[in-house]
């Protein structure tokens, strides 16, 4: 009895204690006590970092403490750089004093901030490491020079459609001693005034991107003087690049990644690129003047290639001969993208055999990559994980090999291949359930030339027609062939009656 009495007493005391705590919490709610005050500022800042931009802005308006913590924890800031931003810029930056990445963007039709705003940013953002300027046409060379002298440990700068030119860039390269990444795009100031060469400055640039520049040849001294350049991206720049590449490649021993898109480039330029023995990533896009000889030279000289993208723009100058050189020399190839190249089994067979580590393969706009080529690589590409085929003459019969070939294949994307239907994709998903298959712009399946397990359910449209541009009458007839449903028959009767002059389906 004594033990029972004590246990009951303990239970009663526990209930009283819980009830007392509940009443205390309830009393705190009544008194309006803020339990978030017990959360340290560091934890609250981590919570804000997990929120979206909209939710984070809303939370900053809850109270003064949240407003301060959110501002102190923000490292990325994007501002609409219209001219009226100048009036509030100092107070804004005093709140976000720990910003490391800042973007200033202005519409081309509006007046942007001027040099004074750029000076305030350089003075107040002492931890700024990345700066992006877009559409700031009111910025001048003088403003960039002042900014470069007062800014903090800036490592990356990107400028597009801005008003300054060569002198402003040279000031940044000279005074920003930690600068490693530079992107220049459509820089308006380069076209005005006397041509000034872009010098290497402190020579610490590791990544350089030049895009849509009329006189990108001015960057020659910068290219040749950047001994530590690791990544170079050249896109849609005018001028003859064969001669410039011949000069700069001798001075780029650490170049690992090179992108060249829509340049005046020929085999001479590719032969210069072949000097870069440490090159691992190469993009040669929309270069119709390049031939098998240029690709062979690159393959022979750059034997460490891991990624190779070639877009011949259907000029017919790159094919089996160039790819055979790649197969013989580039044993470490992991990613291969071929666009507009007419290659056949002659090159795909040794390519699949030699490149044992090939994991990603994309073939686009090729008139010669068909079912035999797909069967060839399916048997020999043991390491392939991702396959993309676009606008190639493969068919449903060729899709059969995907069910048994490519043992490590994870994802397949088929796009704009006219002879591949949705029925073959359904059959492939049934027979290889672990494979992710994406089919875009597919035509309905035919009753012939399908795998045996496929059950045709729709009628094949003639070449040139797609499901999106069929007339209502054609859709109705297609539905009748597919299933012969009562609704489809009714639609067909309505369409026929309307064509013969009836006023409405109800009157038919």
PDB file of N, CA and C in Angstrom, residues 103 129 228 368 371 467 490:
ATOM      1  N   UNK A 103      26.152  42.663 -57.523  1.00  0.00           N
ATOM      2  CA  UNK A 103      25.768  42.802 -58.928  1.00  0.00           C
ATOM      3  C   UNK A 103      25.018  44.115 -59.115  1.00  0.00           C
ATOM      4  N   UNK A 129      34.558  40.576 -53.095  1.00  0.00           N
ATOM      5  CA  UNK A 129      35.428  39.700 -53.873  1.00  0.00           C
ATOM      6  C   UNK A 129      34.949  39.528 -55.316  1.00  0.00           C
ATOM      7  N   UNK A 228      49.649  32.340 -65.717  1.00  0.00           N
ATOM      8  CA  UNK A 228      48.888  31.376 -64.918  1.00  0.00           C
ATOM      9  C   UNK A 228      47.474  31.154 -65.457  1.00  0.00           C
ATOM     10  N   UNK A 368      24.772  10.820 -90.888  1.00  0.00           N
ATOM     11  CA  UNK A 368      25.359   9.486 -91.051  1.00  0.00           C
ATOM     12  C   UNK A 368      25.280   8.632 -89.796  1.00  0.00           C
ATOM     13  N   UNK A 371      21.317   3.525 -87.235  1.00  0.00           N
ATOM     14  CA  UNK A 371      21.230   2.307 -86.432  1.00  0.00           C
ATOM     15  C   UNK A 371      22.538   1.522 -86.386  1.00  0.00           C
ATOM     16  N   UNK A 467       2.132  16.262 -84.400  1.00  0.00           N
ATOM     17  CA  UNK A 467       0.866  16.293 -83.692  1.00  0.00           C
ATOM     18  C   UNK A 467       0.363  17.696 -83.411  1.00  0.00           C
ATOM     19  N   UNK A 490     -17.973  10.625 -83.472  1.00  0.00           N
ATOM     20  CA  UNK A 490     -18.855  11.790 -83.455  1.00  0.00           C
ATOM     21  C   UNK A 490     -18.139  13.035 -83.952  1.00  0.00           C
TER      22      UNK A 490
END
